[in-house]
Amino acid sequence: MASGIRDKVAIVGMGCSRFGERWDCSADDLMVEAFTEAVADAGIERDRIEAAWLGVFYQDQSVSRSGLPLSFALRLPNVPVTRVENLCATGTEALRGAVYAVAAGAVDIALAFGVEKLKDTGFAGLPERTKGTFEDLWQPGFTPPGAFAQLGAAYAARHGHPMADVKRAMAHVSWKSHENAVSSPKAHLRNRITIEQALAAPMVAYPLGLFDCCGVSDGAACAIVTTPAIAASLGKRDMVTVKALALAPSNGVEMGHSSWDGSHTLTSRLAAERAFREAGITKPTEQVNLMEVHDCFSITELVLMEDLGFSQPGRAVHDVLDGRYDRTGAVPCQTDGGLKCFGHPVGASGLRMAYEIYTQLLGRAGERQLASPSIGLTHNLGGIPNRNVASVSVLGLHRG
Amino acid sequence: MHGTGIQSFGAYLPRLRLERAAIVEAMGWAAGLRAGKQQGARSYCAWDEDALTMAVEAARDCLTGHDRSGVASLVFASTTHPFADRCNAGVVAEALDLAQRLRTSDGAGHQRAGVSALLDALRNARIDGQPTLVVAAERRVARAGSEQEARFGHGATAVLVGGGPELAAEYVAEASLRADFVDHFRSADAEYDYAYEERWIRDEGYLALMPRAIQAALGSIDARDVKYLLVQGPQRFASAVAKAVGIRAESVPPDLHAECGDLGVAHPLLLLGAALEKAQGGDLIVLAGFGQGCDVVVLRATGRAPSAGHGASGSLAAGVPNREYARFLANCGLVDVDWGIRAERDNRTAQPAAWRHHRDVTAFFGGQCRACGTVQFPLARACVNPGCRAFDTQDPVQLAEKLGRVKTYTEDWLAVTRSPPHVYGNVELEGGGNVFIEFTDVRPGEVSVGQPVRFVFRVKDFDGVRGFRRYFWKATPVRN
């Protein structure tokens, strides 16, 4: 019986670049920006890092292939760098690699990195890419908003909600994230919006309007991880440890089997179950104090509240409108503004989410600081509802 | 001993019908078109239709209720085949999943090709009694404001020729006449026809040539006994020919100019289908193709219905008239629309992968698990049913003819399509199975969860760099 990773690894330093349209920055600049913050936070020399994991999704757009871009940008002393990619869970996958290496005892200190330079395409939205030689022959020429918009019609039909109610809850999701981003200095979009503005926005992919979609940004984020013992030796008192890192990829059911009704994300449910089990969380709604979920689109966040077990099936619309996931609600969600306001530089997002949990748990969140949270959750949903990778991680605070 | 003749007829016309008044409105200033002369509407292809996709749909219509495996030969006649060197009939056959031993050929090069193919098929049936599927489709493009632009239509017809007791019409006689009479031409590298004066075509072409061929075919048959004279070309030419031969004026039916326009190679067969729907047992039909000579076929109707599908009348009735002249031009490729940077995506086809999956994609086959019965797309080595997941248990199963229901959908205004918004979603197949698929022939607001859909064969992507196009199936609402 595996003993798992719960509390075996501590995060001793994190860094996050400012996210946005960083026209004047290359991926290297973003990596150095995040890394400088992380090593200073950890209080270690760069050369104490023994291995690194680099998460990049759009390799040819952002940097290039392999782990070399990180090794070059940071001039690491030829330590192993492994490049990982697992759709939008890429950043979390990098963290998983580094955490596993420390938990396994292979290295003492490891670096998890995520970076993405999306704004060099010269056009709005995500870069176009092939889906694969066979998939291109039959899969719809979808866009991310269109693929996730599928959840909207199916969710409304499944639970008998009028689309107007679902749209209003979706607008609330985005409104709430913009409210939070006002006091989130590294966010891309820091303006307030109104519910009415969101509802009246031009349609991107029915039922998703402009404000139901997250931004497209450049950004980088990273974490330095080690054992709790080494963390203590570095002088860390309050310590953030990793309680669970769970991953659940689709196996084709959503793409080809009738059992999936299209109104939820199957894999998020599985990843959440696994993560809660590993973290020892039995009552998520009471034990989890904040979360950063994959709000690539407002409808995604809405259905995730049910998939992750925070709302009863069909009730997320009401819970959202009741303010349950606002900063002042029972389980604050996207306290930094989420993907909605940070944008989604794919490789960096999972680590950017962890950065917010880490920051909140250590009480460093400034104006947006919550009252003494001790457990936080991050969630990514990579791909599209038809085929995806879900990750759920749970981070906890140990007061020294 | 049964005769040989026509077993079945099918037709397909695009839903889009451009009211000719819209052409006058847009181009009258330049072309001197007069509103009074431009009645009715002409059919035109959606952005994802071409002669080949229409041929597939007409063939499906024709084969409704018929055993596909028995078809021995397929001829695809057109002057607008999408491929100049790739057997277009072979793609049609693949889409229909016809027998592997099938003979396939393309009939091309002149407007008479549809009737010529029918004549040859009847000859073959008389030799070996084997059924031939003749499909004819045309998507001709004409210059903006030209006479042809208003006259032409896009569409397809299909005729199943063979023997047996259940013919809709029996073969009686035939005749051919060659004449290199150039009423119009389109050279191999030209986009448009170059046409000559109508009065000369009528007098020296139709009236000088066609009566001779018809009389040769009729032989001893009294021309006054002919109930239907179906002539390729305008009705006034047909009437002139009828008069010259001695066929009654009332035997010349409407030329369908008002309903769909001139379908070129496919048009005589559309007239035949329409006539067979009305004909009584024993009615004599003369079908005359024209183009550098004549091919004439004489048939006798049996009174049996020619179609178990939509047929001519159903296809003619399924149109949606509109006045979107700019869309018409765009669909015909006559305006250079800016589809944005996203449209620069390279649609190169990996042919080895396409060949490996040709039945999955072109014929739209999925897999059905022998262990648990689950139907799935695409067919895979392991069953998708989470309660099964067995390896190598799937038999190919055709999904193209199944109906489905919309499970999820979106109208995507960001995605690249030549008819925004791009509509796609998940469709639950009747009998189980889910397919994530594009929709076609829908406008915003037309799709809803739970709606019944069927599948149609369409262009999936154009590869502008290499001049290739690839095909797949799309969902479209079941419409009465």
PDB file of N, CA, C and O in Angstrom, chain A residues 123-124 126 128 133-134 137-143 145-147 149-150 154 157 204-206 252-258 260-261 384 386, chain B residues 341-342 345 350 354 357 377 384-386 407-415 422 424-426 428 432-434 436-438 449 460 472:
ATOM      1  N   PHE A 123      -2.541  37.617 -33.380  1.00  0.00           N
ATOM      2  CA  PHE A 123      -3.995  37.675 -33.446  1.00  0.00           C
ATOM      3  C   PHE A 123      -4.586  37.321 -32.085  1.00  0.00           C
ATOM      4  O   PHE A 123      -3.901  36.767 -31.229  1.00  0.00           O
ATOM      5  N   ALA A 124      -5.863  37.676 -31.901  1.00  0.00           N
ATOM      6  CA  ALA A 124      -6.531  37.441 -30.632  1.00  0.00           C
ATOM      7  C   ALA A 124      -6.854  35.964 -30.456  1.00  0.00           C
ATOM      8  O   ALA A 124      -6.991  35.231 -31.426  1.00  0.00           O
ATOM      9  N   LEU A 126      -6.362  31.991 -28.717  1.00  0.00           N
ATOM     10  CA  LEU A 126      -5.256  31.045 -28.601  1.00  0.00           C
ATOM     11  C   LEU A 126      -4.717  30.675 -29.974  1.00  0.00           C
ATOM     12  O   LEU A 126      -5.442  30.747 -30.960  1.00  0.00           O
ATOM     13  N   GLU A 128      -3.688  28.610 -33.217  1.00  0.00           N
ATOM     14  CA  GLU A 128      -4.304  27.477 -33.910  1.00  0.00           C
ATOM     15  C   GLU A 128      -3.297  26.339 -33.960  1.00  0.00           C
ATOM     16  O   GLU A 128      -2.097  26.568 -34.091  1.00  0.00           O
ATOM     17  N   THR A 133      -3.230  13.722 -36.794  1.00  0.00           N
ATOM     18  CA  THR A 133      -3.495  13.386 -38.198  1.00  0.00           C
ATOM     19  C   THR A 133      -4.858  12.748 -38.417  1.00  0.00           C
ATOM     20  O   THR A 133      -5.492  12.990 -39.434  1.00  0.00           O
ATOM     21  N   PHE A 134      -5.327  11.937 -37.479  1.00  0.00           N
ATOM     22  CA  PHE A 134      -6.652  11.331 -37.624  1.00  0.00           C
ATOM     23  C   PHE A 134      -7.736  12.280 -37.121  1.00  0.00           C
ATOM     24  O   PHE A 134      -8.752  12.490 -37.772  1.00  0.00           O
ATOM     25  N   LEU A 137      -9.280  14.869 -39.272  1.00  0.00           N
ATOM     26  CA  LEU A 137     -10.169  14.411 -40.341  1.00  0.00           C
ATOM     27  C   LEU A 137     -11.636  14.458 -39.921  1.00  0.00           C
ATOM     28  O   LEU A 137     -12.513  14.462 -40.768  1.00  0.00           O
ATOM     29  N   TRP A 138     -11.888  14.448 -38.604  1.00  0.00           N
ATOM     30  CA  TRP A 138     -13.300  14.356 -38.204  1.00  0.00           C
ATOM     31  C   TRP A 138     -13.714  15.300 -37.078  1.00  0.00           C
ATOM     32  O   TRP A 138     -14.873  15.709 -37.017  1.00  0.00           O
ATOM     33  N   GLN A 139     -12.804  15.634 -36.189  1.00  0.00           N
ATOM     34  CA  GLN A 139     -13.246  16.478 -35.076  1.00  0.00           C
ATOM     35  C   GLN A 139     -13.640  17.863 -35.571  1.00  0.00           C
ATOM     36  O   GLN A 139     -13.018  18.409 -36.474  1.00  0.00           O
ATOM     37  N   PRO A 140     -14.678  18.442 -34.958  1.00  0.00           N
ATOM     38  CA  PRO A 140     -15.078  19.784 -35.362  1.00  0.00           C
ATOM     39  C   PRO A 140     -13.917  20.760 -35.231  1.00  0.00           C
ATOM     40  O   PRO A 140     -13.057  20.596 -34.365  1.00  0.00           O
ATOM     41  N   GLY A 141     -13.898  21.762 -36.085  1.00  0.00           N
ATOM     42  CA  GLY A 141     -12.893  22.817 -35.977  1.00  0.00           C
ATOM     43  C   GLY A 141     -13.289  23.756 -34.862  1.00  0.00           C
ATOM     44  O   GLY A 141     -13.680  24.876 -35.084  1.00  0.00           O
ATOM     45  N   PHE A 142     -13.172  23.254 -33.638  1.00  0.00           N
ATOM     46  CA  PHE A 142     -13.683  24.008 -32.493  1.00  0.00           C
ATOM     47  C   PHE A 142     -12.676  25.021 -31.981  1.00  0.00           C
ATOM     48  O   PHE A 142     -11.486  24.945 -32.279  1.00  0.00           O
ATOM     49  N   THR A 143     -13.166  25.958 -31.203  1.00  0.00           N
ATOM     50  CA  THR A 143     -12.308  26.843 -30.429  1.00  0.00           C
ATOM     51  C   THR A 143     -12.536  26.487 -28.964  1.00  0.00           C
ATOM     52  O   THR A 143     -13.558  25.872 -28.632  1.00  0.00           O
ATOM     53  N   PRO A 145     -13.573  28.430 -26.447  1.00  0.00           N
ATOM     54  CA  PRO A 145     -14.888  28.876 -25.948  1.00  0.00           C
ATOM     55  C   PRO A 145     -16.035  28.025 -26.489  1.00  0.00           C
ATOM     56  O   PRO A 145     -16.979  27.696 -25.749  1.00  0.00           O
ATOM     57  N   GLY A 146     -15.942  27.653 -27.758  1.00  0.00           N
ATOM     58  CA  GLY A 146     -17.020  26.842 -28.334  1.00  0.00           C
ATOM     59  C   GLY A 146     -17.114  25.475 -27.694  1.00  0.00           C
ATOM     60  O   GLY A 146     -18.201  24.947 -27.454  1.00  0.00           O
ATOM     61  N   ALA A 147     -15.958  24.888 -27.417  1.00  0.00           N
ATOM     62  CA  ALA A 147     -15.951  23.556 -26.815  1.00  0.00           C
ATOM     63  C   ALA A 147     -16.529  23.590 -25.404  1.00  0.00           C
ATOM     64  O   ALA A 147     -17.298  22.713 -25.009  1.00  0.00           O
ATOM     65  N   ALA A 149     -18.499  25.999 -24.239  1.00  0.00           N
ATOM     66  CA  ALA A 149     -19.884  26.493 -24.310  1.00  0.00           C
ATOM     67  C   ALA A 149     -20.875  25.333 -24.334  1.00  0.00           C
ATOM     68  O   ALA A 149     -22.019  25.475 -23.893  1.00  0.00           O
ATOM     69  N   GLN A 150     -20.402  24.179 -24.830  1.00  0.00           N
ATOM     70  CA  GLN A 150     -21.258  22.981 -24.880  1.00  0.00           C
ATOM     71  C   GLN A 150     -21.883  22.694 -23.518  1.00  0.00           C
ATOM     72  O   GLN A 150     -23.005  22.203 -23.420  1.00  0.00           O
ATOM     73  N   ALA A 154     -26.191  22.027 -22.330  1.00  0.00           N
ATOM     74  CA  ALA A 154     -26.453  20.721 -21.723  1.00  0.00           C
ATOM     75  C   ALA A 154     -26.794  20.856 -20.236  1.00  0.00           C
ATOM     76  O   ALA A 154     -27.692  20.176 -19.726  1.00  0.00           O
ATOM     77  N   ALA A 157     -30.299  22.256 -19.879  1.00  0.00           N
ATOM     78  CA  ALA A 157     -31.291  21.234 -20.228  1.00  0.00           C
ATOM     79  C   ALA A 157     -31.363  20.154 -19.148  1.00  0.00           C
ATOM     80  O   ALA A 157     -32.455  19.721 -18.752  1.00  0.00           O
ATOM     81  N   VAL A 204     -19.564  35.254 -27.993  1.00  0.00           N
ATOM     82  CA  VAL A 204     -18.371  34.622 -28.560  1.00  0.00           C
ATOM     83  C   VAL A 204     -18.737  33.220 -29.047  1.00  0.00           C
ATOM     84  O   VAL A 204     -18.488  32.855 -30.190  1.00  0.00           O
ATOM     85  N   ALA A 205     -19.311  32.437 -28.157  1.00  0.00           N
ATOM     86  CA  ALA A 205     -19.805  31.108 -28.524  1.00  0.00           C
ATOM     87  C   ALA A 205     -20.985  30.823 -27.595  1.00  0.00           C
ATOM     88  O   ALA A 205     -20.779  30.655 -26.393  1.00  0.00           O
ATOM     89  N   TYR A 206     -22.167  30.783 -28.163  1.00  0.00           N
ATOM     90  CA  TYR A 206     -23.372  30.661 -27.359  1.00  0.00           C
ATOM     91  C   TYR A 206     -23.268  29.514 -26.366  1.00  0.00           C
ATOM     92  O   TYR A 206     -22.925  28.408 -26.779  1.00  0.00           O
ATOM     93  N   GLY A 252     -11.934   8.502 -23.058  1.00  0.00           N
ATOM     94  CA  GLY A 252     -12.753   8.380 -24.271  1.00  0.00           C
ATOM     95  C   GLY A 252     -14.248   8.347 -24.006  1.00  0.00           C
ATOM     96  O   GLY A 252     -15.045   8.472 -24.932  1.00  0.00           O
ATOM     97  N   VAL A 253     -14.631   8.177 -22.747  1.00  0.00           N
ATOM     98  CA  VAL A 253     -16.053   8.061 -22.425  1.00  0.00           C
ATOM     99  C   VAL A 253     -16.827   9.304 -22.869  1.00  0.00           C
ATOM    100  O   VAL A 253     -17.862   9.209 -23.531  1.00  0.00           O
ATOM    101  N   GLU A 254     -16.284  10.493 -22.538  1.00  0.00           N
ATOM    102  CA  GLU A 254     -17.015  11.715 -22.894  1.00  0.00           C
ATOM    103  C   GLU A 254     -17.084  11.889 -24.411  1.00  0.00           C
ATOM    104  O   GLU A 254     -18.018  12.503 -24.931  1.00  0.00           O
ATOM    105  N   MET A 255     -16.077  11.400 -25.120  1.00  0.00           N
ATOM    106  CA  MET A 255     -16.072  11.563 -26.578  1.00  0.00           C
ATOM    107  C   MET A 255     -16.985  10.549 -27.256  1.00  0.00           C
ATOM    108  O   MET A 255     -17.567  10.844 -28.299  1.00  0.00           O
ATOM    109  N   GLY A 256     -17.111   9.364 -26.657  1.00  0.00           N
ATOM    110  CA  GLY A 256     -17.788   8.322 -27.425  1.00  0.00           C
ATOM    111  C   GLY A 256     -18.878   7.522 -26.745  1.00  0.00           C
ATOM    112  O   GLY A 256     -19.491   6.668 -27.377  1.00  0.00           O
ATOM    113  N   HIS A 257     -19.130   7.761 -25.472  1.00  0.00           N
ATOM    114  CA  HIS A 257     -20.081   6.898 -24.774  1.00  0.00           C
ATOM    115  C   HIS A 257     -21.308   7.673 -24.323  1.00  0.00           C
ATOM    116  O   HIS A 257     -21.212   8.836 -23.924  1.00  0.00           O
ATOM    117  N   SER A 258     -22.436   7.013 -24.370  1.00  0.00           N
ATOM    118  CA  SER A 258     -23.711   7.670 -24.068  1.00  0.00           C
ATOM    119  C   SER A 258     -23.859   8.061 -22.601  1.00  0.00           C
ATOM    120  O   SER A 258     -24.722   8.874 -22.269  1.00  0.00           O
ATOM    121  N   TRP A 260     -22.179   9.862 -20.667  1.00  0.00           N
ATOM    122  CA  TRP A 260     -21.860  11.250 -20.329  1.00  0.00           C
ATOM    123  C   TRP A 260     -22.939  12.163 -20.903  1.00  0.00           C
ATOM    124  O   TRP A 260     -23.252  12.068 -22.091  1.00  0.00           O
ATOM    125  N   ASP A 261     -23.499  13.018 -20.088  1.00  0.00           N
ATOM    126  CA  ASP A 261     -24.610  13.853 -20.577  1.00  0.00           C
ATOM    127  C   ASP A 261     -24.154  15.228 -21.058  1.00  0.00           C
ATOM    128  O   ASP A 261     -24.980  16.052 -21.449  1.00  0.00           O
ATOM    129  N   ILE A 384     -10.823  19.894 -23.446  1.00  0.00           N
ATOM    130  CA  ILE A 384     -12.199  20.356 -23.610  1.00  0.00           C
ATOM    131  C   ILE A 384     -13.096  19.342 -22.907  1.00  0.00           C
ATOM    132  O   ILE A 384     -12.645  18.242 -22.588  1.00  0.00           O
ATOM    133  N   ASN A 386     -15.057  17.228 -23.857  1.00  0.00           N
ATOM    134  CA  ASN A 386     -15.092  15.923 -24.513  1.00  0.00           C
ATOM    135  C   ASN A 386     -13.852  15.066 -24.278  1.00  0.00           C
ATOM    136  O   ASN A 386     -13.900  13.847 -24.436  1.00  0.00           O
TER     137      ASN A 386
ATOM    138  N   ILE B 341      -6.985  35.855 -39.654  1.00  0.00           N
ATOM    139  CA  ILE B 341      -5.690  35.177 -39.540  1.00  0.00           C
ATOM    140  C   ILE B 341      -5.876  33.720 -39.116  1.00  0.00           C
ATOM    141  O   ILE B 341      -5.130  32.843 -39.522  1.00  0.00           O
ATOM    142  N   ARG B 342      -6.902  33.478 -38.297  1.00  0.00           N
ATOM    143  CA  ARG B 342      -7.111  32.106 -37.811  1.00  0.00           C
ATOM    144  C   ARG B 342      -7.348  31.136 -38.960  1.00  0.00           C
ATOM    145  O   ARG B 342      -7.085  29.947 -38.849  1.00  0.00           O
ATOM    146  N   ARG B 345      -4.744  28.507 -40.729  1.00  0.00           N
ATOM    147  CA  ARG B 345      -4.374  27.178 -40.236  1.00  0.00           C
ATOM    148  C   ARG B 345      -4.140  26.224 -41.409  1.00  0.00           C
ATOM    149  O   ARG B 345      -4.921  26.174 -42.354  1.00  0.00           O
ATOM    150  N   ALA B 350      -2.842  14.209 -43.852  1.00  0.00           N
ATOM    151  CA  ALA B 350      -1.875  13.110 -43.780  1.00  0.00           C
ATOM    152  C   ALA B 350      -2.505  11.915 -44.488  1.00  0.00           C
ATOM    153  O   ALA B 350      -3.298  11.176 -43.898  1.00  0.00           O
ATOM    154  N   ALA B 354      -5.297   9.142 -43.458  1.00  0.00           N
ATOM    155  CA  ALA B 354      -6.630   9.197 -44.071  1.00  0.00           C
ATOM    156  C   ALA B 354      -6.983   7.853 -44.709  1.00  0.00           C
ATOM    157  O   ALA B 354      -8.124   7.400 -44.635  1.00  0.00           O
ATOM    158  N   HIS B 357      -7.914   5.240 -42.165  1.00  0.00           N
ATOM    159  CA  HIS B 357      -9.224   5.486 -41.558  1.00  0.00           C
ATOM    160  C   HIS B 357     -10.291   5.817 -42.603  1.00  0.00           C
ATOM    161  O   HIS B 357     -11.280   6.457 -42.283  1.00  0.00           O
ATOM    162  N   PHE B 377     -17.840   5.832 -31.769  1.00  0.00           N
ATOM    163  CA  PHE B 377     -17.058   6.465 -32.825  1.00  0.00           C
ATOM    164  C   PHE B 377     -15.922   7.233 -32.181  1.00  0.00           C
ATOM    165  O   PHE B 377     -16.151   7.987 -31.245  1.00  0.00           O
ATOM    166  N   VAL B 384     -15.100   1.564 -25.476  1.00  0.00           N
ATOM    167  CA  VAL B 384     -15.200   2.793 -24.696  1.00  0.00           C
ATOM    168  C   VAL B 384     -16.131   2.651 -23.484  1.00  0.00           C
ATOM    169  O   VAL B 384     -16.077   3.452 -22.555  1.00  0.00           O
ATOM    170  N   ASN B 385     -16.955   1.613 -23.506  1.00  0.00           N
ATOM    171  CA  ASN B 385     -17.873   1.415 -22.381  1.00  0.00           C
ATOM    172  C   ASN B 385     -17.073   1.191 -21.103  1.00  0.00           C
ATOM    173  O   ASN B 385     -16.311   0.233 -21.008  1.00  0.00           O
ATOM    174  N   PRO B 386     -17.234   2.083 -20.096  1.00  0.00           N
ATOM    175  CA  PRO B 386     -16.405   1.940 -18.883  1.00  0.00           C
ATOM    176  C   PRO B 386     -16.621   0.599 -18.184  1.00  0.00           C
ATOM    177  O   PRO B 386     -15.744   0.135 -17.461  1.00  0.00           O
ATOM    178  N   LYS B 407     -27.167  16.556 -28.032  1.00  0.00           N
ATOM    179  CA  LYS B 407     -26.923  16.469 -26.594  1.00  0.00           C
ATOM    180  C   LYS B 407     -26.378  17.807 -26.092  1.00  0.00           C
ATOM    181  O   LYS B 407     -26.807  18.318 -25.072  1.00  0.00           O
ATOM    182  N   THR B 408     -25.403  18.344 -26.813  1.00  0.00           N
ATOM    183  CA  THR B 408     -24.879  19.681 -26.510  1.00  0.00           C
ATOM    184  C   THR B 408     -24.593  20.368 -27.826  1.00  0.00           C
ATOM    185  O   THR B 408     -24.444  19.713 -28.855  1.00  0.00           O
ATOM    186  N   TYR B 409     -24.518  21.690 -27.809  1.00  0.00           N
ATOM    187  CA  TYR B 409     -24.162  22.416 -29.033  1.00  0.00           C
ATOM    188  C   TYR B 409     -23.692  23.805 -28.660  1.00  0.00           C
ATOM    189  O   TYR B 409     -23.896  24.273 -27.537  1.00  0.00           O
ATOM    190  N   THR B 410     -23.057  24.455 -29.607  1.00  0.00           N
ATOM    191  CA  THR B 410     -22.778  25.879 -29.463  1.00  0.00           C
ATOM    192  C   THR B 410     -22.834  26.523 -30.826  1.00  0.00           C
ATOM    193  O   THR B 410     -22.744  25.849 -31.861  1.00  0.00           O
ATOM    194  N   GLU B 411     -23.022  27.829 -30.817  1.00  0.00           N
ATOM    195  CA  GLU B 411     -22.862  28.645 -32.021  1.00  0.00           C
ATOM    196  C   GLU B 411     -21.603  29.468 -31.776  1.00  0.00           C
ATOM    197  O   GLU B 411     -21.607  30.378 -30.963  1.00  0.00           O
ATOM    198  N   ASP B 412     -20.519  29.108 -32.459  1.00  0.00           N
ATOM    199  CA  ASP B 412     -19.203  29.664 -32.171  1.00  0.00           C
ATOM    200  C   ASP B 412     -18.859  30.749 -33.195  1.00  0.00           C
ATOM    201  O   ASP B 412     -18.689  30.461 -34.380  1.00  0.00           O
ATOM    202  N   TRP B 413     -18.755  31.984 -32.719  1.00  0.00           N
ATOM    203  CA  TRP B 413     -18.472  33.114 -33.614  1.00  0.00           C
ATOM    204  C   TRP B 413     -16.983  33.361 -33.774  1.00  0.00           C
ATOM    205  O   TRP B 413     -16.571  34.218 -34.551  1.00  0.00           O
ATOM    206  N   LEU B 414     -16.165  32.628 -33.014  1.00  0.00           N
ATOM    207  CA  LEU B 414     -14.711  32.800 -33.082  1.00  0.00           C
ATOM    208  C   LEU B 414     -14.085  31.812 -34.060  1.00  0.00           C
ATOM    209  O   LEU B 414     -13.132  32.127 -34.759  1.00  0.00           O
ATOM    210  N   ALA B 415     -14.660  30.615 -34.107  1.00  0.00           N
ATOM    211  CA  ALA B 415     -14.072  29.551 -34.924  1.00  0.00           C
ATOM    212  C   ALA B 415     -14.140  29.904 -36.405  1.00  0.00           C
ATOM    213  O   ALA B 415     -15.014  30.638 -36.846  1.00  0.00           O
ATOM    214  N   HIS B 422     -19.922  29.005 -36.444  1.00  0.00           N
ATOM    215  CA  HIS B 422     -19.612  27.589 -36.592  1.00  0.00           C
ATOM    216  C   HIS B 422     -20.429  26.848 -35.528  1.00  0.00           C
ATOM    217  O   HIS B 422     -20.282  27.107 -34.342  1.00  0.00           O
ATOM    218  N   TYR B 424     -21.467  23.345 -33.731  1.00  0.00           N
ATOM    219  CA  TYR B 424     -21.032  21.964 -33.527  1.00  0.00           C
ATOM    220  C   TYR B 424     -21.448  21.519 -32.140  1.00  0.00           C
ATOM    221  O   TYR B 424     -21.850  22.334 -31.312  1.00  0.00           O
ATOM    222  N   GLY B 425     -21.376  20.227 -31.898  1.00  0.00           N
ATOM    223  CA  GLY B 425     -21.793  19.736 -30.595  1.00  0.00           C
ATOM    224  C   GLY B 425     -21.720  18.232 -30.506  1.00  0.00           C
ATOM    225  O   GLY B 425     -21.173  17.560 -31.393  1.00  0.00           O
ATOM    226  N   ASN B 426     -22.271  17.711 -29.441  1.00  0.00           N
ATOM    227  CA  ASN B 426     -22.315  16.271 -29.232  1.00  0.00           C
ATOM    228  C   ASN B 426     -23.689  15.757 -29.639  1.00  0.00           C
ATOM    229  O   ASN B 426     -24.707  16.329 -29.260  1.00  0.00           O
ATOM    230  N   GLU B 428     -26.112  12.344 -29.674  1.00  0.00           N
ATOM    231  CA  GLU B 428     -26.369  10.991 -29.180  1.00  0.00           C
ATOM    232  C   GLU B 428     -27.004  10.206 -30.321  1.00  0.00           C
ATOM    233  O   GLU B 428     -28.026  10.615 -30.874  1.00  0.00           O
ATOM    234  N   GLY B 432     -27.571   4.355 -29.164  1.00  0.00           N
ATOM    235  CA  GLY B 432     -26.404   4.574 -28.318  1.00  0.00           C
ATOM    236  C   GLY B 432     -25.170   4.997 -29.079  1.00  0.00           C
ATOM    237  O   GLY B 432     -25.023   4.716 -30.264  1.00  0.00           O
ATOM    238  N   GLY B 433     -24.294   5.681 -28.382  1.00  0.00           N
ATOM    239  CA  GLY B 433     -23.064   6.195 -28.974  1.00  0.00           C
ATOM    240  C   GLY B 433     -23.124   7.708 -29.025  1.00  0.00           C
ATOM    241  O   GLY B 433     -24.193   8.299 -29.185  1.00  0.00           O
ATOM    242  N   ASN B 434     -21.950   8.317 -28.865  1.00  0.00           N
ATOM    243  CA  ASN B 434     -21.855   9.771 -28.872  1.00  0.00           C
ATOM    244  C   ASN B 434     -20.852  10.182 -29.932  1.00  0.00           C
ATOM    245  O   ASN B 434     -19.798   9.566 -30.066  1.00  0.00           O
ATOM    246  N   PHE B 436     -18.964  13.757 -31.484  1.00  0.00           N
ATOM    247  CA  PHE B 436     -18.687  15.199 -31.417  1.00  0.00           C
ATOM    248  C   PHE B 436     -18.502  15.645 -32.863  1.00  0.00           C
ATOM    249  O   PHE B 436     -17.563  15.205 -33.522  1.00  0.00           O
ATOM    250  N   ILE B 437     -19.386  16.509 -33.342  1.00  0.00           N
ATOM    251  CA  ILE B 437     -19.470  16.674 -34.796  1.00  0.00           C
ATOM    252  C   ILE B 437     -19.942  18.077 -35.169  1.00  0.00           C
ATOM    253  O   ILE B 437     -20.614  18.746 -34.371  1.00  0.00           O
ATOM    254  N   GLU B 438     -19.586  18.494 -36.369  1.00  0.00           N
ATOM    255  CA  GLU B 438     -20.044  19.789 -36.870  1.00  0.00           C
ATOM    256  C   GLU B 438     -21.497  19.675 -37.367  1.00  0.00           C
ATOM    257  O   GLU B 438     -21.921  18.608 -37.791  1.00  0.00           O
ATOM    258  N   VAL B 449     -31.104  21.546 -27.729  1.00  0.00           N
ATOM    259  CA  VAL B 449     -30.834  20.263 -27.074  1.00  0.00           C
ATOM    260  C   VAL B 449     -32.048  19.352 -27.249  1.00  0.00           C
ATOM    261  O   VAL B 449     -33.181  19.785 -27.067  1.00  0.00           O
ATOM    262  N   LYS B 460     -15.270  18.915 -45.263  1.00  0.00           N
ATOM    263  CA  LYS B 460     -14.873  19.209 -43.888  1.00  0.00           C
ATOM    264  C   LYS B 460     -13.907  20.389 -43.882  1.00  0.00           C
ATOM    265  O   LYS B 460     -14.086  21.339 -43.129  1.00  0.00           O
ATOM    266  N   PHE B 472     -16.180  14.886 -44.677  1.00  0.00           N
ATOM    267  CA  PHE B 472     -16.665  14.108 -43.534  1.00  0.00           C
ATOM    268  C   PHE B 472     -18.170  14.345 -43.444  1.00  0.00           C
ATOM    269  O   PHE B 472     -18.738  15.071 -44.263  1.00  0.00           O
TER     270      PHE B 472
END
